[in-house]
Structures are given as structure tokens and as C-alpha cells.
Amino acid sequence: MQAVMPAVMSAAMSPLIPDYWDCFALDYSGAREKFRLAAQAAGARLCAYQHPEQLAPDGSALSIDVAHLGNPAAAKQLLIVSGTHGLEGAAGSAAQIAWMKSGGAQALPADLGVLLVHSLNPYGHQHGSRTTENNVDLNRNFVNHNAAYPQNQAYASLHEKIIPDHWTEARIQQADEAARLYGEQFGADALYNALASGQYSHPDGLVYGGSQREWSNRTLETIVQVHLEHARQVGFIDWHTGIGDYAEPFFLCFNEDGGKLQARAASWWGADRVLGQRPNGMARPNYQGLVFFGLQEFLGDRPVVGAVIEFGTRGLGTRYSLRLDQWLRHKSHLHPDPMRDAHLRSDLLDAFVPVSNSWRRSVLRHSMEITQQAIAGVSAW
Ligand SMILES: [Zn+2]
């Protein structure tokens, strides 16, 4: 592990971690309110990009909220996104709020701005799903929709088997067996790639990348144009959950392997965390359409250094939850049972944002440190 602790986080000056119940909210609306209040208190320039069609069940707005802290005209900017995967946004939102509540904005160098994008996929966050209003995995949507889509024949061969019509113990075991047989035949890495890399053929399936740019995708481009107009170099954190050891951060850096920008990310957060990472112990899937790739395109020749940063929950146990998310979206209405669905929904949320106080406190502690490391890194860039 490299010594990457920036000066602003020396032991004597480490900010106190805010109480987790002040940072985590119970739902999207609560998260939005906490975010906006913390941003106002921190002196942010705050604006909202309201969804043109979708509303919360109570009729209130669904929006992506944007808070700009520090110097918005600085050439050096750090972009921090939460909620790319809808419900995972409860954790990313808390990380953003904790950093603001701890006085992070007040300690920024004069030549740096921090742009917080809250709940990039507000529909998923509101409705307790990882995907968008069109069931799109937003982190697979940033492909060229005018070109032929990447093929994922392996997923196509598994789709019918792994998302059964009935969510019963017997059918879940059959689905597990189908996945196990595929892994036995082609290897665990191939199975992981089939289920995680992205697919563009099954709109009611896992990691569906969509058939057009999602509203969240187009809005992120607008946000970059409007708020990062003056940026010349951009640091990037995209908060996620579900990969890695329980309550520990796990880094997925998509800068070119072996390149200078990847080395820079490693210098911020530690080479042992950034280089050669194997998500859940597997070879990294050939991810398609990541937000990171979209951001690179939106910024053109201006470099971006950063990572998806996950917080581990149930390891490979989240496979069950990813399928459950799809089943609840597409199949649960076939056999209505509100009590069952309430059980399943609470389990799905807990699979990605555990209720446990130790998990949530760990997320806040790590995320505040990782944010400070990124700030120090962008500042020194
Ligand atoms: Zn995610």
C-alpha cells in the first residue's frame, strides 16, 4: 500500500464522521432532501434536472440534483456521482452528504471544484430497482446506439432459465442449477462475464443496456457541458454497492490498463486497490457502455481519472438479488401476492444497502477518506 494519505486528512485534522442516520435516508425523497439541505448549508450552487415524464408515487418530482462546491471555474474538477444503479444510490448519496456535513467543501483548495451529481437514475432509486424507467442498466447504456450492439450469446442462452416465471424455492434452485451447469462447462469467469458484461437483446433481462440513450445518459452530458465547461482535467468517483468484501471499498478503474492515467488513479488510492482487481474473485467482465466511457466522450480531449467504487455486501450472493430485481419488475404481477413482494423488496434493498449500522458507518468512514484522497490527487495533478 502506498502512502497516499493526503495532508488534509492527517490524524490531527481528520473530520468526525457524521451520524449515519443523518446521512442515509429511508427512500429517494428523503435522500434528495438531505442532499439539498447539506448542499445549501455547505454553500453549494445547487440545481435540479427534473425528469420530464416520471414522478414519485406522491406526485413529487424525480430529479437529478447537482451541487457545485469550491471553485466552479477551476480547471481542476472532481465529479462524484451517486445512484447510477438506482437503489444503490442510498449509499452513494450518504457518502456525498457525509462529505458535505463534515466540512469538506470548506477545506477545498482555491483552484479546485467538486461537482456532486445526486441520484443519476432517480427512477430506480425511487422504485427500489437498479435499473431505469426502461429497465436499462444505466452503466451499460453509454454505447453507440447507431452502431451494431455488442453480442452476448451466452446471456441469451441463459436468460429464460435464470429468471423463472415463479419465484419459488424449486424454481430458484432450477435457475441456480442452470447457471452452475454453464459455469461447469465454460468456467466461472465465462459465467460471470455472461451475467455482468452487458446485453442488448433482452429488455426484461439482467444488465440490459437499452436501445437508445436513457434520459439519465443525455442529462449527464448536459451536466458535463454546463458545469464542467471550464474543466481541463477531471477526477471521477461513481459510488456503487454489491462487489467486494463486506463493508469494504472495491475499486474498478477503467482508465487504460498500464497507462499514465491509471497510474495516477493508483497514486491517489493505492496501487493494491486500483490495479489488477478481480471483482468477487473473478476475471473482470468485458463491461460495455459504462458511464466512465460516456464521460470520456463528453470531455473529449480533457483527461478523466477515476473509478467505480463499490462497497461489498453479499459477494456472489447478489446474483440472486439481481435476478430478483428483474423478476419483481416483470413477473411478480403474474401471481399477485403483496406480502411476498414486500418481503422480497426489503431483502433486495438490504442486499445492496444493508441496514446494518456497522456497514453504513464503514461506508461513511471509507468514503470520506477516499473522497479526500481524490481531492488531494486532483489538486496535485
Ligand atoms: Zn452498481
PDB file of C-alpha atoms and ligand atoms in Angstrom, residues 85 88 130 139 239-241 310, ligand 1:
ATOM      1  CA  HIS A  85     -27.736   1.898 -10.236  1.00  0.00           C
ATOM      2  CA  GLU A  88     -27.550   1.614  -4.723  1.00  0.00           C
ATOM      3  CA  ARG A 130     -31.120  -1.000 -10.030  1.00  0.00           C
ATOM      4  CA  ASN A 139     -23.918   1.585 -16.506  1.00  0.00           C
ATOM      5  CA  TRP A 239     -20.303   5.235  -5.989  1.00  0.00           C
ATOM      6  CA  HIS A 240     -21.782   1.734  -6.213  1.00  0.00           C
ATOM      7  CA  THR A 241     -22.509  -1.234  -3.959  1.00  0.00           C
ATOM      8  CA  GLU A 310     -18.145  -0.281  -4.777  1.00  0.00           C
TER       9      GLU A 310
HETATM   10 ZN    ZN B   1     -23.754  -0.619  -9.213  1.00  0.00          ZN
END
